[in-house]
Short mmCIF file of C-alpha atoms in Angstrom, two decimals:
data_model
loop_
_atom_site.label_atom_id
_atom_site.label_comp_id
_atom_site.label_asym_id
_atom_site.label_seq_id
_atom_site.Cartn_x
_atom_site.Cartn_y
_atom_site.Cartn_z
CA MET A 1 -29.23 60.53 41.20
CA SER A 2 -29.76 61.26 37.52
CA THR A 3 -26.06 62.09 37.13
CA THR A 4 -25.06 58.73 38.65
CA LEU A 5 -27.41 56.85 36.32
CA ASP A 6 -26.06 58.71 33.30
CA ARG A 7 -22.50 57.91 34.36
CA ASN A 8 -23.29 54.22 34.81
CA THR A 9 -25.08 54.12 31.47
CA ALA A 10 -22.05 55.68 29.79
CA VAL A 11 -19.71 53.11 31.39
CA VAL A 12 -21.91 50.23 30.25
CA ALA A 13 -22.12 51.65 26.74
CA ARG A 14 -18.35 52.12 26.57
CA ASN A 15 -17.68 48.58 27.81
CA THR A 16 -20.19 47.20 25.32
CA ALA A 17 -18.51 49.12 22.50
CA LEU A 18 -15.10 47.81 23.57
CA ASN A 19 -16.39 44.24 23.68
CA VAL A 20 -17.90 44.60 20.21
CA GLU A 21 -14.67 46.12 18.90
CA SER A 22 -12.67 43.31 20.51
CA ARG A 23 -14.85 40.68 18.84
CA ILE A 24 -14.49 42.45 15.49
CA ASN A 25 -10.70 42.59 15.84
CA HIS A 26 -10.64 38.94 16.90
CA ALA A 27 -12.67 37.91 13.86
CA ALA A 28 -10.50 40.02 11.55
CA VAL A 29 -7.27 38.51 12.87
CA VAL A 30 -8.59 34.95 12.59
CA ALA A 31 -9.87 35.62 9.05
CA SER A 32 -6.47 37.06 8.08
CA LEU A 33 -4.60 34.08 9.51
CA LYS A 34 -6.94 31.66 7.74
CA LYS A 35 -6.26 33.39 4.42
CA GLY A 36 -2.54 33.04 5.06
CA ILE A 37 -2.93 29.31 5.72
CA TRP A 38 -4.90 28.92 2.48
CA ILE A 39 -2.15 30.75 0.58
CA TYR A 40 0.43 28.42 2.16
CA PHE A 41 -1.59 25.41 1.00
CA ILE A 42 -2.15 26.70 -2.54
CA LEU A 43 1.56 27.51 -2.93
CA LEU A 44 2.33 23.97 -1.79
CA ILE A 45 0.17 22.60 -4.62
CA ILE A 46 1.49 24.88 -7.38
CA GLU A 47 5.08 25.33 -6.21
CA GLY A 48 6.47 22.63 -8.51
CA GLY A 49 4.48 23.93 -11.46
CA LEU A 50 5.94 27.39 -10.95
CA ARG A 51 9.45 25.94 -10.89
CA LYS A 52 8.92 23.68 -13.93
CA TRP A 53 6.62 25.52 -16.32
CA ILE A 54 6.06 29.17 -15.34
CA PHE A 55 9.33 30.52 -13.91
CA PRO A 56 12.02 27.89 -14.62
CA SER A 57 14.78 30.49 -14.30
CA LEU A 58 13.66 31.13 -10.71
CA ALA A 59 13.52 27.45 -9.76
CA THR A 60 16.04 27.79 -6.92
CA PRO A 61 14.54 30.87 -5.19
CA LEU A 62 11.06 29.33 -5.49
CA LEU A 63 12.25 26.51 -3.22
CA ILE A 64 11.39 28.82 -0.32
CA VAL A 65 8.33 30.49 -1.84
CA ARG A 66 6.24 29.49 1.20
CA ASP A 67 8.75 30.77 3.75
CA PRO A 68 7.63 34.43 3.62
CA VAL A 69 4.04 33.28 4.18
CA ALA A 70 5.11 31.13 7.13
CA ILE A 71 7.06 34.04 8.68
CA TRP A 72 4.13 36.45 8.14
CA LEU A 73 1.73 33.99 9.79
CA LEU A 74 3.97 33.61 12.84
CA VAL A 75 4.60 37.36 13.20
CA THR A 76 0.90 38.18 12.82
CA ALA A 77 -0.02 35.48 15.35
CA TRP A 78 2.61 36.79 17.79
CA ARG A 79 1.42 40.38 17.54
CA ASN A 80 -2.19 39.40 18.21
CA GLY A 81 -1.64 36.79 20.89
CA TYR A 82 -2.27 33.74 18.71
CA LEU A 83 1.23 32.31 18.75
CA PRO A 84 1.08 28.65 19.78
CA SER A 85 2.13 28.03 23.35
CA ASN A 86 3.10 24.45 24.21
CA ASN A 87 6.15 22.41 25.14
CA HIS A 88 6.58 20.94 21.65
CA PHE A 89 6.76 24.42 20.14
CA TYR A 90 9.22 25.84 22.68
CA ALA A 91 11.46 22.76 22.69
CA MET A 92 11.73 22.63 18.89
CA VAL A 93 12.45 26.36 18.61
CA PHE A 94 15.16 25.98 21.25
CA ILE A 95 16.77 23.06 19.37
CA GLY A 96 16.52 24.89 16.04
CA SER A 97 18.12 28.04 17.48
CA CYS A 98 20.98 26.08 19.09
CA ALA A 99 21.55 24.09 15.89
CA LEU A 100 21.72 27.31 13.87
CA PHE A 101 24.57 28.67 16.01
CA THR A 102 26.49 25.39 16.34
CA ALA A 103 26.39 24.88 12.57
CA ILE A 104 27.99 28.28 12.02
CA LEU A 105 30.49 28.05 14.87
CA VAL A 106 31.66 24.41 14.82
CA GLY A 107 29.86 22.82 11.88
CA HIS A 108 30.02 23.64 8.18
CA HIS A 109 30.39 27.42 8.95
CA SER A 110 27.92 28.46 6.21
CA LEU A 111 25.22 30.91 7.32
CA PRO A 112 22.98 30.39 4.23
CA VAL A 113 23.06 26.60 4.64
CA ALA A 114 22.41 26.83 8.38
CA ALA A 115 19.53 29.27 7.86
CA TYR A 116 18.00 27.03 5.19
CA GLY A 117 18.09 24.05 7.53
CA ALA A 118 16.98 25.88 10.66
CA ARG A 119 13.93 27.43 8.96
CA ILE A 120 12.33 23.94 8.99
CA LEU A 121 12.22 23.94 12.79
CA LEU A 122 11.82 27.69 13.40
CA PHE A 123 9.26 28.74 10.76
CA HIS A 124 7.43 25.68 9.47
CA PHE A 125 7.12 23.30 12.42
CA PRO A 126 5.24 25.93 14.54
CA LEU A 127 2.64 26.25 11.78
CA ILE A 128 1.32 22.80 12.72
CA PHE A 129 0.05 24.28 15.99
CA LEU A 130 -1.07 27.57 14.45
CA ILE A 131 -3.22 25.76 11.87
CA GLY A 132 -4.64 23.64 14.67
CA LYS A 133 -5.43 26.78 16.68
CA VAL A 134 -6.99 28.86 13.90
CA PHE A 135 -8.78 26.23 11.83
CA ASP A 136 -11.63 24.06 13.11
CA LYS A 137 -13.42 20.99 11.77
CA ASN A 138 -15.50 23.02 9.29
CA ASP A 139 -12.36 24.62 7.84
CA VAL A 140 -10.80 21.18 7.41
CA LEU A 141 -13.91 19.99 5.55
CA ARG A 142 -13.82 23.07 3.28
CA LEU A 143 -10.20 22.32 2.43
CA GLY A 144 -11.14 18.67 1.91
CA THR A 145 -13.82 19.67 -0.60
CA ILE A 146 -11.27 21.74 -2.50
CA VAL A 147 -8.88 18.78 -2.45
CA LEU A 148 -11.60 16.63 -4.04
CA TRP A 149 -12.04 19.21 -6.81
CA MET A 150 -8.26 19.32 -7.32
CA SER A 151 -7.96 15.53 -7.55
CA ILE A 152 -9.75 15.29 -10.90
CA PRO A 153 -7.50 17.59 -12.97
CA MET A 154 -4.48 16.30 -11.01
CA PHE A 155 -5.31 12.75 -12.11
CA LEU A 156 -5.70 13.86 -15.74
CA LEU A 157 -2.28 15.52 -15.52
CA ILE A 158 -0.47 12.49 -14.09
CA ALA A 159 -2.19 10.27 -16.69
CA MET A 160 -0.78 12.53 -19.42
CA GLN A 161 2.64 12.42 -17.78
CA PHE A 162 2.46 8.62 -17.46
CA TYR A 163 1.72 8.05 -21.15
CA SER A 164 3.86 10.90 -22.54
CA PRO A 165 7.61 10.71 -23.27
CA GLN A 166 9.95 12.42 -20.83
CA SER A 167 10.70 15.01 -23.52
CA ALA A 168 7.06 16.22 -23.48
CA PHE A 169 6.23 19.59 -21.93
CA VAL A 170 4.09 18.02 -19.18
CA ASN A 171 7.16 16.03 -18.09
CA LYS A 172 9.53 18.96 -18.04
CA GLY A 173 12.03 18.86 -15.19
CA ILE A 174 12.91 21.55 -12.68
CA GLY A 175 14.48 24.71 -14.04
CA ALA A 176 16.03 24.55 -17.48
CA GLU A 177 16.81 20.82 -17.31
CA SER A 178 16.33 19.00 -20.60
CA GLN A 179 15.55 15.60 -19.13
CA GLY A 180 12.07 14.91 -17.78
CA GLY A 181 10.83 15.29 -14.25
CA GLY A 182 9.57 11.71 -13.92
CA PHE A 183 11.29 9.19 -11.67
CA SER A 184 12.16 5.61 -12.62
CA GLY A 185 9.18 3.28 -12.40
CA ALA A 186 8.79 -0.02 -14.25
CA LEU A 187 8.35 -1.47 -17.75
CA GLY A 188 9.69 1.71 -19.32
CA TYR A 189 7.20 3.99 -17.54
CA PHE A 190 8.15 6.77 -15.14
CA ARG A 191 6.49 7.84 -11.90
CA PRO A 192 4.64 11.09 -12.65
CA PRO A 193 5.16 14.08 -10.33
CA GLY A 194 1.93 15.96 -11.15
CA THR A 195 2.26 19.66 -10.35
CA PHE A 196 5.00 18.92 -7.82
CA SER A 197 8.77 19.01 -8.05
CA PHE A 198 9.14 15.34 -7.28
CA THR A 199 6.98 12.21 -7.28
CA THR A 200 6.66 12.19 -3.48
CA GLY A 201 4.43 15.26 -3.72
CA ASN A 202 2.03 13.40 -5.96
CA THR A 203 1.97 10.47 -3.51
CA GLN A 204 1.25 12.69 -0.53
CA PHE A 205 -1.41 14.68 -2.36
CA PHE A 206 -3.41 11.60 -3.31
CA SER A 207 -2.88 10.17 0.19
CA LEU A 208 -4.68 13.28 1.45
CA VAL A 209 -7.36 12.81 -1.21
CA GLY A 210 -7.87 9.26 0.06
CA VAL A 211 -8.63 10.51 3.58
CA PHE A 212 -11.38 12.84 2.39
CA VAL A 213 -12.78 10.29 -0.07
CA VAL A 214 -13.21 7.79 2.78
CA TYR A 215 -14.59 10.41 5.19
CA PHE A 216 -17.16 11.81 2.77
CA TRP A 217 -18.35 8.33 1.75
CA LEU A 218 -19.13 7.79 5.43
CA ASN A 219 -20.70 11.26 5.71
CA ILE A 220 -22.16 11.59 2.24
CA GLU A 221 -24.68 14.25 3.26
CA GLN A 222 -21.79 16.72 3.69
CA VAL A 223 -20.61 16.71 0.06
CA ASN A 224 -21.86 16.84 -3.51
CA ARG A 225 -22.30 13.21 -4.57
CA ILE A 226 -21.26 13.76 -8.19
CA LEU A 227 -18.04 15.42 -6.99
CA LEU A 228 -17.40 12.55 -4.58
CA ILE A 229 -17.87 9.91 -7.28
CA GLY A 230 -15.57 11.80 -9.67
CA ALA A 231 -12.90 12.25 -7.00
CA THR A 232 -13.18 8.59 -6.02
CA ILE A 233 -12.60 7.48 -9.61
CA ALA A 234 -9.63 9.85 -9.88
CA PHE A 235 -8.18 8.59 -6.60
CA ILE A 236 -8.51 4.87 -7.40
CA ALA A 237 -7.16 5.32 -10.93
CA ALA A 238 -4.25 7.41 -9.61
CA ILE A 239 -2.92 4.55 -7.45
CA PRO A 240 -1.54 2.43 -10.35
CA ILE A 241 -0.85 5.48 -12.55
CA SER A 242 1.42 6.91 -9.83
CA ILE A 243 3.47 3.65 -9.74
CA SER A 244 3.81 4.43 -6.04
CA ARG A 245 4.03 1.65 -3.49
CA GLY A 246 3.75 4.31 -0.81
CA LEU A 247 0.37 5.50 -2.08
CA LEU A 248 -1.01 1.96 -2.19
CA ILE A 249 0.25 1.22 1.33
CA GLN A 250 -1.15 4.52 2.60
CA THR A 251 -4.53 3.74 1.03
CA VAL A 252 -4.64 0.38 2.81
CA LEU A 253 -3.63 2.10 6.06
CA THR A 254 -6.40 4.70 5.78
CA GLY A 255 -8.89 1.92 5.10
CA ALA A 256 -7.64 0.07 8.18
CA PHE A 257 -8.12 3.19 10.31
CA ALA A 258 -11.67 3.51 8.98
CA LEU A 259 -12.43 -0.11 9.89
CA ALA A 260 -10.84 0.34 13.33
CA SER A 261 -13.22 3.23 14.05
CA ILE A 262 -16.13 0.76 14.12
CA SER A 263 -15.02 -0.32 17.60
CA ARG A 264 -15.92 3.16 18.89
CA THR A 265 -18.72 4.05 16.45
CA PRO A 266 -20.59 0.81 15.56
CA LYS A 267 -23.36 2.70 13.75
CA LEU A 268 -20.88 3.40 10.92
CA LEU A 269 -20.86 -0.27 9.94
CA GLY A 270 -23.81 0.08 7.59
CA ARG A 271 -22.30 3.10 5.87
CA MET A 272 -18.96 1.35 5.51
CA LEU A 273 -20.62 -1.61 3.83
CA GLY A 274 -22.37 0.75 1.40
CA ALA A 275 -19.14 2.65 0.71
CA GLY A 276 -17.29 -0.63 0.20
CA ILE A 277 -19.84 -1.81 -2.36
CA GLY A 278 -19.54 1.51 -4.20
CA LEU A 279 -15.74 1.27 -4.29
CA ILE A 280 -15.90 -2.32 -5.59
CA ILE A 281 -18.21 -1.21 -8.41
CA ILE A 282 -15.88 1.65 -9.38
CA VAL A 283 -12.83 -0.65 -9.37
CA ALA A 284 -14.70 -3.21 -11.48
CA LEU A 285 -15.65 -0.57 -14.04
CA LEU A 286 -12.10 0.80 -14.19
CA SER A 287 -10.68 -2.71 -14.63
CA ASN A 288 -12.37 -2.90 -18.02
CA LEU A 289 -10.44 0.13 -19.31
CA PRO A 290 -7.13 -0.56 -21.12
CA PHE A 291 -5.24 2.35 -19.55
CA PHE A 292 -6.11 1.08 -16.04
CA LYS A 293 -5.12 -2.53 -16.87
CA ASN A 294 -1.78 -1.36 -18.22
CA ALA A 295 -1.13 0.78 -15.15
CA ILE A 296 -1.91 -2.18 -12.88
CA GLU A 297 0.69 -4.28 -14.73
CA VAL A 298 3.29 -1.53 -14.33
CA LEU A 299 2.57 -1.18 -10.60
CA THR A 300 2.76 -4.97 -10.13
CA SER A 301 6.10 -5.03 -11.94
CA ARG A 302 7.30 -2.20 -9.72
CA PHE A 303 6.55 -4.31 -6.63
CA ASP A 304 8.37 -7.30 -8.11
CA THR A 305 11.43 -5.23 -9.03
CA ALA A 306 11.57 -3.63 -5.59
CA LYS A 307 11.25 -7.03 -3.92
CA GLU A 308 14.26 -8.34 -5.85
CA SER A 309 16.44 -5.35 -4.96
CA GLU A 310 15.21 -4.51 -1.45
CA GLY A 311 13.67 -7.75 -0.15
CA THR A 312 10.16 -8.11 1.25
CA LEU A 313 8.12 -5.05 2.14
CA ASP A 314 8.50 -5.70 5.88
CA ASN A 315 12.27 -5.93 5.57
CA THR A 316 12.35 -2.77 3.49
CA ILE A 317 10.47 -0.77 6.11
CA VAL A 318 12.60 -2.07 8.99
CA ASN A 319 15.86 -1.55 7.09
CA ARG A 320 14.95 2.01 6.12
CA ILE A 321 14.04 2.98 9.67
CA GLY A 322 17.11 1.31 11.16
CA ALA A 323 19.50 2.64 8.54
CA SER A 324 17.97 6.09 8.92
CA ILE A 325 19.17 6.25 12.51
CA LEU A 326 22.50 4.44 12.20
CA GLU A 327 23.77 5.86 8.89
CA PRO A 328 25.41 9.04 10.26
CA PHE A 329 27.23 6.97 12.92
CA VAL A 330 28.39 4.22 10.53
CA ASN A 331 29.60 6.31 7.61
CA SER A 332 31.70 8.76 9.58
CA GLU A 333 32.73 9.87 13.03
CA LEU A 334 29.83 12.02 14.14
CA PRO A 335 30.82 15.29 15.88
CA PHE A 336 29.04 16.10 19.17
CA PHE A 337 27.03 18.92 17.55
CA GLY A 338 26.78 17.17 14.19
CA PHE A 339 28.03 18.40 10.84
CA GLY A 340 25.72 21.41 10.84
CA ILE A 341 22.01 21.90 10.24
CA GLY A 342 21.10 22.24 6.57
CA MET A 343 24.02 20.15 5.33
CA GLY A 344 21.83 17.09 4.78
CA THR A 345 19.41 18.88 2.43
CA ASN A 346 19.77 18.92 -1.35
CA ALA A 347 19.87 22.72 -1.37
CA GLY A 348 22.57 22.66 1.32
CA ALA A 349 24.62 20.22 -0.77
CA ARG A 350 24.38 22.52 -3.78
CA LEU A 351 25.58 25.49 -1.73
CA LEU A 352 28.43 23.54 -0.16
CA ILE A 353 29.75 21.38 -3.03
CA GLY A 354 27.82 22.62 -6.08
CA ARG A 355 25.76 19.43 -6.47
CA SER A 356 22.20 18.66 -5.34
CA ASP A 357 22.01 15.02 -6.45
CA VAL A 358 23.88 13.62 -3.44
CA PHE A 359 23.12 13.14 0.25
CA LEU A 360 26.03 14.50 2.25
CA ILE A 361 24.78 12.93 5.49
CA ALA A 362 21.86 10.48 5.13
CA GLU A 363 18.87 9.94 2.86
CA GLY A 364 16.51 9.08 5.72
CA GLU A 365 14.97 11.86 7.80
CA TRP A 366 16.06 10.68 11.23
CA GLY A 367 19.58 10.04 10.04
CA ARG A 368 19.72 13.52 8.50
CA MET A 369 18.59 15.15 11.74
CA ILE A 370 21.11 13.25 13.89
CA GLY A 371 23.91 13.83 11.39
CA GLU A 372 23.17 17.57 11.12
CA MET A 373 22.56 18.39 14.80
CA GLY A 374 24.42 15.65 16.67
CA ALA A 375 23.06 12.84 18.81
CA ILE A 376 21.56 14.98 21.60
CA PHE A 377 19.78 17.66 19.55
CA GLY A 378 18.99 15.28 16.69
CA ILE A 379 17.41 12.60 18.86
CA GLY A 380 15.70 15.35 20.86
CA ALA A 381 14.03 16.69 17.71
CA ILE A 382 13.00 13.15 16.72
CA LEU A 383 11.45 12.55 20.15
CA ILE A 384 9.50 15.81 19.93
CA ARG A 385 8.01 14.79 16.59
CA MET A 386 7.25 11.28 17.84
CA GLN A 387 5.65 12.55 21.03
CA LEU A 388 3.51 14.95 19.01
CA VAL A 389 2.15 12.29 16.65
CA LEU A 390 1.50 9.85 19.50
CA LYS A 391 -0.47 12.56 21.30
CA MET A 392 -2.42 13.27 18.10
CA LEU A 393 -3.13 9.55 17.71
CA ILE A 394 -4.48 9.21 21.26
CA GLN A 395 -6.57 12.39 21.10
CA ALA A 396 -7.96 11.47 17.67
CA TYR A 397 -9.02 8.07 18.98
CA LYS A 398 -10.82 9.73 21.88
CA ARG A 399 -12.79 11.88 19.43
CA LEU A 400 -14.41 8.75 18.01
CA LYS A 401 -16.44 8.58 21.22
CA ILE A 402 -18.26 11.78 20.19
CA ASN A 403 -18.72 10.57 16.59
CA ASN A 404 -15.94 12.77 15.18
CA MET A 405 -13.89 10.41 13.01
CA LEU A 406 -12.23 13.09 10.87
CA PRO A 407 -9.11 13.51 13.07
CA TRP A 408 -8.79 9.72 13.31
CA LEU A 409 -8.69 9.40 9.53
CA MET A 410 -6.37 12.42 9.24
CA VAL A 411 -3.86 10.89 11.63
CA SER A 412 -3.60 7.89 9.28
CA VAL A 413 -1.63 10.15 6.90
CA SER A 414 -0.20 12.73 9.29
CA PHE A 415 1.48 10.17 11.58
CA GLN A 416 4.24 9.25 9.14
CA ALA A 417 4.34 12.70 7.52
CA VAL A 418 5.10 14.36 10.87
CA ALA A 419 7.09 11.60 12.58
CA GLN A 420 9.41 10.60 9.74
CA GLY A 421 8.53 12.73 6.72
CA GLN A 422 11.61 13.83 4.78
CA TRP A 423 11.32 17.51 5.64
CA ALA A 424 14.58 18.35 3.92
CA GLN A 425 12.48 18.24 0.73
CA PRO A 426 10.22 21.36 0.65
CA THR A 427 7.13 19.55 -0.66
CA ALA A 428 7.33 16.82 1.99
CA LEU A 429 7.83 19.55 4.60
CA GLY A 430 4.73 21.39 3.39
CA PHE A 431 2.54 18.29 3.46
CA GLY A 432 3.85 17.37 6.91
CA VAL A 433 2.86 20.80 8.21
CA ILE A 434 -0.56 20.80 6.50
CA MET A 435 -1.44 17.22 7.49
CA GLY A 436 -0.32 17.72 11.08
CA GLY A 437 -2.16 21.03 11.39
CA LEU A 438 -5.36 19.65 9.86
CA THR A 439 -5.29 16.69 12.24
CA ILE A 440 -5.26 19.01 15.26
CA ALA A 441 -7.80 21.38 13.69
CA ALA A 442 -10.21 18.51 12.96
CA MET A 443 -10.46 17.95 16.72
CA ARG A 444 -11.78 21.49 17.25
CA LEU A 445 -15.52 21.52 16.79
CA PRO A 446 -17.29 24.70 15.58
CA GLU A 447 -19.16 26.69 18.26
CA GLN A 448 -22.59 25.20 17.49
CA GLU A 449 -21.29 21.65 17.71
CA GLN A 450 -19.49 22.49 20.94
CA GLN A 451 -22.71 23.81 22.45
CA TYR A 452 -24.60 20.69 21.36
CA GLN A 453 -21.86 18.47 22.76
CA ARG A 454 -21.97 20.33 26.11
CA TYR A 455 -25.75 19.94 26.15
CA GLN A 456 -25.44 16.19 25.57
CA GLU A 457 -22.83 15.91 28.32
CA GLN A 458 -25.06 17.85 30.73
CA GLN A 459 -28.02 15.61 29.90
CA ALA A 460 -25.92 12.49 30.43
CA LEU A 461 -24.66 13.84 33.77
CA LEU A 462 -28.23 14.70 34.84
CA GLN A 463 -29.43 11.18 33.99
CA GLN A 464 -26.54 9.69 35.94
CA GLU A 465 -27.39 11.83 38.99
CA GLN A 466 -31.05 10.80 38.79
CA GLN A 467 -30.08 7.13 38.63
CA GLU A 468 -27.80 7.55 41.65
CA GLN A 469 -30.58 9.26 43.62
CA LEU A 470 -33.02 6.46 42.79
CA GLN A 471 -30.43 3.89 43.86
CA GLN A 472 -29.89 5.72 47.17
CA GLN A 473 -33.65 5.88 47.80
CA LYS A 474 -33.96 2.14 47.20
CA GLN A 475 -31.10 1.44 49.60
CA GLN A 476 -32.67 3.65 52.27
CA ALA A 477 -36.05 1.96 51.85
CA GLN A 478 -34.69 -1.59 52.26
CA PRO A 479 -34.19 -1.56 56.13
CA THR A 480 -37.71 -0.16 56.65
CA ALA A 481 -39.21 -2.91 54.53
CA GLY A 482 -37.26 -5.49 56.52
CA VAL A 483 -38.63 -4.22 59.88
#
C-alpha cells in the first residue's frame, strides 16, 4: 500500500514538474518572439537613418535589414509550434512560391530579383499573423506609448528638414547622393522624410501616432497626460509640416472611425466631446505661431497644385485605383505568369537595368502584383489581402460591443496599408506588417480581461435564464388563475 502511494506521489510530482517546465518554456518562447517583433519595429523606424546618415555606403544591403529578423521569427515560431495556421497564410505562401519559380523559369530569369520580390509574400506577410498571435492588447498599448514618445523628436526632425535647404545634413539623401532626400512639395518647400528613406514613411508613422493619440484621449487614465499633450501637439503640427495630403486624409478617417464607434459605445460621447475641445484649443494655440501658419499655407498650396494636375480628390483616388489594376494590361501584352515577381520593385529595376528611378511594370501596388505574377496569381494575392482586411474590419467592429475600441481605430490605418499599401517599398511593407499585426493583436485581451469578460458573459447568461424561468412560471400560472 505504501509503495503504491509513493509511486502515485512520484507520478504526480513528475507531471507537475513537466507542467511547470512547459509553462516556463512557453513563456520564454513568447518573450523571445516579442523581442524579435520589437527589433523589427525599431529597425523599421531607424532603417532610413542608417542608410542616410550612419552607413551610407551600405544603403543597398540595408534595404533588407529587417529580413533576417523576419526569417528568425518565422523559424523560431515554426520550431516551437507558434507558426500561424490559417488559409490566408497558406494561400499567400503558395502564391509566393509559385511566383518565385515562374519568374525564374519563364519571367525575367533573375534569381536575385525573384527572391527579392518573393520575400514580401514568404517572409513578411506571415508576420502579420505572428504579431497577432504573440502580442495582445497590452503589448499594443506599450508600443503605442513608445510611438507617442517617438513622435516628439520625430516632429522636431521633420520641422528642421522642412525649414533647412536640401543641402543640409538633416536632408541628406540615400547613400552618397548629393541631392537632398526631400520630395517635391509646394512654394519651394520639400516634403520631409524624417528618419525614413522616403516621405511615405513619415506619413505612415504619424498616421500611426494619430491612432494612439485618439485612443489615449478617450482612455486618458492609461497614459501620462503630459506625454499625451506633447504627442498631440507634435502630431497636429506634423500634418502641415509633412505637406502630405495622405496624412491629412488619414487623420480625418481615423476621426471618422472614432465617431462611428459611438453607435456601439454611446458612453464614449462625453469623452469625445472633451477630447474634441482639447484638440480645438491646441490647434488654436498653434495657429498663432508663424511656423505653423506658414506650413498651413504650403499644405493648402499643395492641395491646389494637385487639384490642377490630378483633378478633384475623389477623381484622383478612383483614377489611381483603376489605373493600378489596368496599367499592366494597357501598357504591354501581359504574359500568363506575368513578367516575374520582383521586377516591379525599385531594387529589381536596379538589378535588371541599372536604374531604380523607374517603374518597369506599374507604380500602383495592385498593378505591380498583376504585372509581376500574371492575372491569376496577381489577382489571387490581391483578393487574399482584401479578404484579410475585410475580416479585420468586421471583427474590430464586433469588439466595440465589449468596449474594446483599439482594434477599430487600428483598422482605420491598417485597412489601406494591408489592402493596397505599396509593399514594393520596404518602409511601406514594414508599416503594412506592423499595422496589420497590431490590429489583430489589439483584439486579443490579456488573461485578466478575458476572465472578467467571461464572468460578465456568464452573469448575463444567468440573468437571461432567470428571466426565462420567470416568464415560464407566469405562463403556467395563467390557466389556473382563469379557472
